[in-house]
Coordinates of C-alpha atoms and ligand atoms in Angstrom, one line a residue:
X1 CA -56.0 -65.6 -91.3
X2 CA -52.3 -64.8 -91.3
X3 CA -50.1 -64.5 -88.1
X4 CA -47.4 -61.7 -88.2
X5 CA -44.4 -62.0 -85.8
X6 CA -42.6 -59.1 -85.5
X7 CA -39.4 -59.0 -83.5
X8 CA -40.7 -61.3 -80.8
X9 CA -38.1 -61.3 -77.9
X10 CA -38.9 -63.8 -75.1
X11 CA -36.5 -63.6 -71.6
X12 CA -36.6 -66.5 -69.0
X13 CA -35.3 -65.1 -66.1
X14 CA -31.8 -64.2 -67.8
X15 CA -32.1 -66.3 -70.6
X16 CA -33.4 -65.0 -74.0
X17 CA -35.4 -68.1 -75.5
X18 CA -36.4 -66.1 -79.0
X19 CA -34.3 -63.2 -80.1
X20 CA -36.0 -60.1 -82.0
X21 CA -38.2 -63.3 -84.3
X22 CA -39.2 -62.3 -86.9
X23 CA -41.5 -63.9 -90.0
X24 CA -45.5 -64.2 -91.0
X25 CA -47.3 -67.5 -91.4
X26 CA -49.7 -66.2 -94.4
X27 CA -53.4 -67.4 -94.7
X28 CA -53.7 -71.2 -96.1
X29 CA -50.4 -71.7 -95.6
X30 CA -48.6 -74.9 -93.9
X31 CA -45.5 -73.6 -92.4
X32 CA -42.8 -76.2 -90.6
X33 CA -41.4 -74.9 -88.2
X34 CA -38.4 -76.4 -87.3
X35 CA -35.2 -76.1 -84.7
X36 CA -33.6 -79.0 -82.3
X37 CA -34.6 -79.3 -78.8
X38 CA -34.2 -75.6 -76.8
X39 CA -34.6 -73.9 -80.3
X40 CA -37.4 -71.8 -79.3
X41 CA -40.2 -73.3 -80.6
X42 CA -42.6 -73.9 -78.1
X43 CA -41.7 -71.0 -76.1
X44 CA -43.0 -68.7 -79.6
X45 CA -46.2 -71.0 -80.1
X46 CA -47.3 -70.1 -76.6
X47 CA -46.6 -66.5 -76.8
X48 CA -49.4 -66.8 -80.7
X49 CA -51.4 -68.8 -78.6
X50 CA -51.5 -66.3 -75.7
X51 CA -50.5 -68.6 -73.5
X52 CA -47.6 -66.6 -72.1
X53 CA -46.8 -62.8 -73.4
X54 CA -43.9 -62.2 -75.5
X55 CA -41.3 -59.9 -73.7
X56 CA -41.0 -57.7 -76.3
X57 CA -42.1 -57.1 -79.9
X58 CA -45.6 -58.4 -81.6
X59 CA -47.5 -60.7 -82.6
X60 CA -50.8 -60.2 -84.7
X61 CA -53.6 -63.1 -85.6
X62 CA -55.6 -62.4 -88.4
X63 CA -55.8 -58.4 -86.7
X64 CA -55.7 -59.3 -83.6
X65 CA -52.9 -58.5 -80.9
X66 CA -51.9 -61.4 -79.0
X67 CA -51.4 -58.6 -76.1
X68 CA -54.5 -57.0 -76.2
X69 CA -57.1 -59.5 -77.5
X70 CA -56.3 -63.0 -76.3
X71 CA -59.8 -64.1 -76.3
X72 CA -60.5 -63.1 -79.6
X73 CA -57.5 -65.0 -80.7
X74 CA -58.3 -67.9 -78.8
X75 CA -62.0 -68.2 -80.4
X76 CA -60.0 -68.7 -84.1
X77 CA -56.9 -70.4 -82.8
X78 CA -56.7 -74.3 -82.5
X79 CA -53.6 -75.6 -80.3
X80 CA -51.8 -78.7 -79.6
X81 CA -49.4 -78.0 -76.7
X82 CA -46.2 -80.5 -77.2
X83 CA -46.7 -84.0 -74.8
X84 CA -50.5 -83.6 -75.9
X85 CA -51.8 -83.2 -72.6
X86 CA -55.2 -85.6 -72.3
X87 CA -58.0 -86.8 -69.2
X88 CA -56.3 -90.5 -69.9
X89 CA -59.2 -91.7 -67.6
X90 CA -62.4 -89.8 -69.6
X91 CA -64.1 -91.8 -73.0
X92 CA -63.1 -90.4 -75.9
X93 CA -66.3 -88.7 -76.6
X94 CA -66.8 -88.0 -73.0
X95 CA -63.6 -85.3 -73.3
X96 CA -64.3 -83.5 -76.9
X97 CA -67.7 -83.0 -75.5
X98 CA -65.9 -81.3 -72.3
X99 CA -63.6 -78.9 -74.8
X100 CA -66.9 -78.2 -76.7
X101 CA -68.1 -77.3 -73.8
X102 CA -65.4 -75.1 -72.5
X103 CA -65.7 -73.5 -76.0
X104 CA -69.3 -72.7 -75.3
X105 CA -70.4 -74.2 -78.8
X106 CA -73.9 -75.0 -79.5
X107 CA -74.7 -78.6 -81.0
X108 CA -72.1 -80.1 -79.2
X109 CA -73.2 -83.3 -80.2
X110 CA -72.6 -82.6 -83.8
X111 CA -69.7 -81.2 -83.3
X112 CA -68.1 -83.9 -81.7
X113 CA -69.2 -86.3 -84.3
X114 CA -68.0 -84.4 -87.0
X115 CA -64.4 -83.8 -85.3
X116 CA -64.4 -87.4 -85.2
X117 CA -64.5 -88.1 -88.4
X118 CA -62.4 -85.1 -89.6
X119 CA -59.4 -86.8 -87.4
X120 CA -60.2 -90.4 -88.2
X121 CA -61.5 -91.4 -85.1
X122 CA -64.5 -93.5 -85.8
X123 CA -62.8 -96.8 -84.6
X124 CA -62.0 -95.7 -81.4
X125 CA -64.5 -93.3 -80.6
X126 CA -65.8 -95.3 -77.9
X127 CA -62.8 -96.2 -75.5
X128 CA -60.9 -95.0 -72.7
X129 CA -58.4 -92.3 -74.0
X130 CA -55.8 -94.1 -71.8
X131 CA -56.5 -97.2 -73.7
X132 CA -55.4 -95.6 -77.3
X133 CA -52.1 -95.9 -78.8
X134 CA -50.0 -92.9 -79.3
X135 CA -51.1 -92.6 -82.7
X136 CA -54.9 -92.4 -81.9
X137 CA -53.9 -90.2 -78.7
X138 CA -52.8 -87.7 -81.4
X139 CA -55.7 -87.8 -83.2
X140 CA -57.1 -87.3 -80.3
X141 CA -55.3 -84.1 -79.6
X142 CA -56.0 -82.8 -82.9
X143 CA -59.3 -83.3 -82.7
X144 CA -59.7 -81.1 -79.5
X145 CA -57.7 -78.3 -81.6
X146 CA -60.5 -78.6 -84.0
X147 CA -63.6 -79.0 -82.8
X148 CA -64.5 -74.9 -82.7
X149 CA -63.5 -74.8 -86.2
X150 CA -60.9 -72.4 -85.9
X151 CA -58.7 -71.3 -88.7
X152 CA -55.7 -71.0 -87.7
X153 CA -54.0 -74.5 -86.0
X154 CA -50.7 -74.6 -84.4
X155 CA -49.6 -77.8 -84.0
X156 CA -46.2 -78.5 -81.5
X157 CA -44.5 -81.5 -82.6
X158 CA -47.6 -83.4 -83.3
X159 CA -45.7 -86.3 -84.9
X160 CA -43.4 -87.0 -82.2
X161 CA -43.2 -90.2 -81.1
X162 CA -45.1 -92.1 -83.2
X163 CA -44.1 -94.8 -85.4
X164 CA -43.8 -94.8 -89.1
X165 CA -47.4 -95.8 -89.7
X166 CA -48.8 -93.2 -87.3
X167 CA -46.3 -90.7 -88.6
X168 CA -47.6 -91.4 -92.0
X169 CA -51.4 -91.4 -91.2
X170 CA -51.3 -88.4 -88.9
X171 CA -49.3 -86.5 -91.7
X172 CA -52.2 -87.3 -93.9
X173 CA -54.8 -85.8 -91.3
X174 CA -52.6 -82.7 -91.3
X175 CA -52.2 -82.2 -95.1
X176 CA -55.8 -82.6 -95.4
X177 CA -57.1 -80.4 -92.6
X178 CA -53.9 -77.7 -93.7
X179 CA -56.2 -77.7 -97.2
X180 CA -58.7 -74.9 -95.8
X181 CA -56.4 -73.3 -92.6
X182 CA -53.9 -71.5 -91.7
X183 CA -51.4 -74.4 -90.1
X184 CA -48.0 -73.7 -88.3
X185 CA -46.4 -76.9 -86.9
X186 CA -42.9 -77.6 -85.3
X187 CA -40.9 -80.8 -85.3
X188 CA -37.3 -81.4 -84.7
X189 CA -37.3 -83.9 -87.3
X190 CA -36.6 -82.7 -91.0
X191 CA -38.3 -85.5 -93.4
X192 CA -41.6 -84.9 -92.0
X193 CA -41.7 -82.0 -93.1
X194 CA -40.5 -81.8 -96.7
X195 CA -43.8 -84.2 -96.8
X196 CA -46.3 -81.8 -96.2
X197 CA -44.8 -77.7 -96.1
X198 CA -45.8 -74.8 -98.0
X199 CA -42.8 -72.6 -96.6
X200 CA -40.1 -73.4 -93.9
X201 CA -38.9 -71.4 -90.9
X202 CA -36.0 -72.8 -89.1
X203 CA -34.6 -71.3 -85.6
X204 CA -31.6 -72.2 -83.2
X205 CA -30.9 -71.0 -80.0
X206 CA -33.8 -68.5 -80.5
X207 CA -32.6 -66.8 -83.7
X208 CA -34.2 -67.3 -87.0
X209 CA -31.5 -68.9 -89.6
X210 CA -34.0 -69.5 -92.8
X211 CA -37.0 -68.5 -93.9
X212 CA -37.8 -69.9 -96.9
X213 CA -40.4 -71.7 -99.6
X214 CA -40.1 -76.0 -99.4
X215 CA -39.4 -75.9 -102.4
X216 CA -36.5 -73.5 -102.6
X217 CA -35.0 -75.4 -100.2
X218 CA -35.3 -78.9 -101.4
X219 CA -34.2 -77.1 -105.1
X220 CA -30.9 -75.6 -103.4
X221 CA -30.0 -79.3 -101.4
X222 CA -30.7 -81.3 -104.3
X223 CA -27.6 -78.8 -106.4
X224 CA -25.2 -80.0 -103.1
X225 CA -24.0 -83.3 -103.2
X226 CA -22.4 -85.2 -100.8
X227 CA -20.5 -88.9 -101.5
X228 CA -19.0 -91.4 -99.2
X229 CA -16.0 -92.9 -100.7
X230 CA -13.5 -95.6 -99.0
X231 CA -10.3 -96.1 -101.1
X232 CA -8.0 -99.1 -100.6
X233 CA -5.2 -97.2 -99.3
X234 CA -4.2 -93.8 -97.8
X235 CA -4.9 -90.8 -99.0
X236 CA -4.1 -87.1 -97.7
X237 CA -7.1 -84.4 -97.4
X238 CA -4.9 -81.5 -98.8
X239 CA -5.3 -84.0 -102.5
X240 CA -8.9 -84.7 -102.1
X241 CA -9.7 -81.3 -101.6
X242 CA -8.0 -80.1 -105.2
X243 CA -10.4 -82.9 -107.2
X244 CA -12.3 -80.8 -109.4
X245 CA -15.6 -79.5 -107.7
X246 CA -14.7 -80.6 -104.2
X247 CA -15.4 -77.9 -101.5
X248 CA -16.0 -79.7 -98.3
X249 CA -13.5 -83.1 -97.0
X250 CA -14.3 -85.0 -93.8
X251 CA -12.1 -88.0 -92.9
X252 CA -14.8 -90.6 -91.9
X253 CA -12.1 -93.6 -90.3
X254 CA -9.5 -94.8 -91.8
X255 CA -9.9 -94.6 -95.4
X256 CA -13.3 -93.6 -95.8
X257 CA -14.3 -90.3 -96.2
X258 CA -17.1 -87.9 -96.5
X259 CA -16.7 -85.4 -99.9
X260 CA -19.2 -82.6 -100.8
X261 CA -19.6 -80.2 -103.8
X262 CA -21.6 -76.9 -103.6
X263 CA -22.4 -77.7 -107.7
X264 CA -24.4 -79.7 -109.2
X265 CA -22.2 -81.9 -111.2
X266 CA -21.4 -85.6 -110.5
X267 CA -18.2 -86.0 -107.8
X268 CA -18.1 -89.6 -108.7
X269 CA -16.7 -89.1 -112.1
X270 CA -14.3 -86.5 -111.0
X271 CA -13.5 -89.1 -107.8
X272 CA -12.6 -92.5 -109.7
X273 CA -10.8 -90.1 -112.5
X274 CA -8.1 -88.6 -109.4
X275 CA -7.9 -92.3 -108.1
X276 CA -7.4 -94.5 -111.5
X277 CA -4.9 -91.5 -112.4
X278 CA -2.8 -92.2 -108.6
X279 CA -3.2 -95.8 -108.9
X280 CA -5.3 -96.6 -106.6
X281 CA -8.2 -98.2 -106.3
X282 CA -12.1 -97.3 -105.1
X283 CA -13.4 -100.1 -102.9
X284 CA -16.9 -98.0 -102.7
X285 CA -18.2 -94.7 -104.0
X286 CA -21.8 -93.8 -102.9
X287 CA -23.8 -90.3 -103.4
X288 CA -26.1 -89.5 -100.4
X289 CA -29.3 -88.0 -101.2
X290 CA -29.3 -85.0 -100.0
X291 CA -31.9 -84.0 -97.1
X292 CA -33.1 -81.1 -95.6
X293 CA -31.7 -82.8 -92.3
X294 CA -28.2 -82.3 -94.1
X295 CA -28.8 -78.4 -94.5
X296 CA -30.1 -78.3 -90.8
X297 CA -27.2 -79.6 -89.7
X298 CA -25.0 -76.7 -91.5
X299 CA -26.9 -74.7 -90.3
X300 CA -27.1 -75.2 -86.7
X301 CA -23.7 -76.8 -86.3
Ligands
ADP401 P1 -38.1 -76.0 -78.2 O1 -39.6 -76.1 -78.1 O2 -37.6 -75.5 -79.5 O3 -37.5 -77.3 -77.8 P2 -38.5 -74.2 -75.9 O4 -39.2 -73.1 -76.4 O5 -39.2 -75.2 -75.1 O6 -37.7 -74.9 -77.1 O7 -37.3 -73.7 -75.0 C1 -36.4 -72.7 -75.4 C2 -35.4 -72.4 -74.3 O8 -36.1 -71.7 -73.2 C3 -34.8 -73.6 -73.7 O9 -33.5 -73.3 -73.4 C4 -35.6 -73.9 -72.5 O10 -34.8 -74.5 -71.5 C5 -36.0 -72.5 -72.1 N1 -37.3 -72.5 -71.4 C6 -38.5 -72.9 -71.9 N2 -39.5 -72.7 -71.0 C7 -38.9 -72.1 -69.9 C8 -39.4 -71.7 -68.6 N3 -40.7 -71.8 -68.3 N4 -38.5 -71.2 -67.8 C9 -37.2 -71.1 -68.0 N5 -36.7 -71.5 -69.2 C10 -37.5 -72.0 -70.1
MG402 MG1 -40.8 -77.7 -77.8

């Protein structure tokens, strides 16, 4: 159940939203997809999901062309559309047994029950849907996504705007559920992914920048480091940047600054050496941990 995207142009009018995209989502995989607001992201979920046609190139799901067999695709495709769109006023069981519905499933009694309790749902499975929290309204969300059992998921920002509990729960309902399907899922936000990923593609401005296994890319941010330092006196960029392993110097305020290394090695060694040998003194020398956030930012910046 892979998904092949093969230069995938998409035109708004006059604006290009993905340019030639390029990349595959391979069976059983989890794949974040990441990119800040306007990236592209939803805009290439619909076009898999056959919701709107790409305006050039192709996409392929598990065989099938999203062009030329959109109900086929739609039989083994499970989508959550961003802002979760839900009947706030129907019973929670009331809806999934509408979707099953619309999905022409047999047993849809069954089925609801057991999407329930795939998604965690027990506890709430009676109420309103407008009466859920966000976190539950996500669950809910999924849960219409999954009820036809499909194998492929495409999930669009499925963690946003919940709190760290929900984040943390619904991450857990993903990681498990991503354990027999194919899942792509998008999110602006960087940690949440380096949670759960098999493989990361990020876009800006509808060009792909990285492509690219997790753990690749936490391996090649962890050799970067970055420290804040803040000395007790003036000092000029031109000297920081000749400390030994230095590449990148960024003037926070005043005396504080930013310092980064492309190596591995420890700046703060090399830092308090060039200050104790000018005289002057550290007032505080911390190492950041290094994020995927921090290689977004290079990247889209
Ligand atoms: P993301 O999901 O990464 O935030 P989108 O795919 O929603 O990005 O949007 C990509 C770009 O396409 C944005 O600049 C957005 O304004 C534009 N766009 C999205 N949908 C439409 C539309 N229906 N009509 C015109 N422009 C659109
Ligand atoms: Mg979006």
């Amino acid at each position: 159940m892979s998904i092949e995207i093969k230069n995938v142009t998409k035109e708004y009018g006059l604006q290009k939203a993905l340019n030639e995209v390029t990349f595959t989502v391979k069976r059983g995989e989890i794949l974040g997809f990441l990119g800040p607001n306007g990236a592209g992201k939803s805009t290439l979920m619909k076009i898999i999901t056959c919701y709107i046609p790409p305006t050039s190139g192709t996409v392929i799901v598990d065989g099938y062309d999203v062009r030329e067999d959109s109900l086929e695709i739609r039989k083994k495709v499970g989508y959550l559309p961003e802002h979760n769109p839900l009947y706030l006023d129907m019973y929670v069981k009331e809806y999934l047994s509408f979707i099953a519905g619309l999905h022409k499933l047999p047993k849809k009694k069954e089925k609801v029950s057991n999407v329930v309790e795939l998604v965690g749902l027990e506890i709430e499975q009676n109420k309103r849907i407008g009466e859920l929290s966000k976190g539950y309204k996500q669950r809910v969300g999924l849960a219409q996504a999954l009820i036809h059992d499909p194998n492929v998921l495409i999930l669009d920002e499925p963690t946003s705007g919940l709190d760290p509990n929900q984040l943390a729960d619904i991450r857990e309902v993903i990681k498990r559920i991503g354990k027999e399907k194919t899942v792509m899922f998008s999110s602006h936000i960087m940690q949440e992914v380096e949670a759960i990923c098999d493989r990361i593609v990020i876009i800006n401005r509808g060009n792909l920048l990285v492509d690219q296994d997790a753990n690749q890319i936490m391996k090649a941010s962890s050799d970067r480091q970055i420290v804040r330092v803040e000395f007790d006196q003036v000092v000029s960029k031109n000297e920081l940047k000749q400390i030994d392993g230095v590449s990148k110097v960024t003037q926070l305020k005043g005396n504080e600054w930013e310092i980064s290394s492309l190596q591995s090695q420890d700046l703060r060694a090399s830092i308090s050496k060039f200050a104790g040998a000018k005289g002057i003194l550290v007032l505080s020398l911390q190492k950041e941990t290094q994020k995927l956030e921090n290689i977004f930012k290079d990247l889209t910046h």
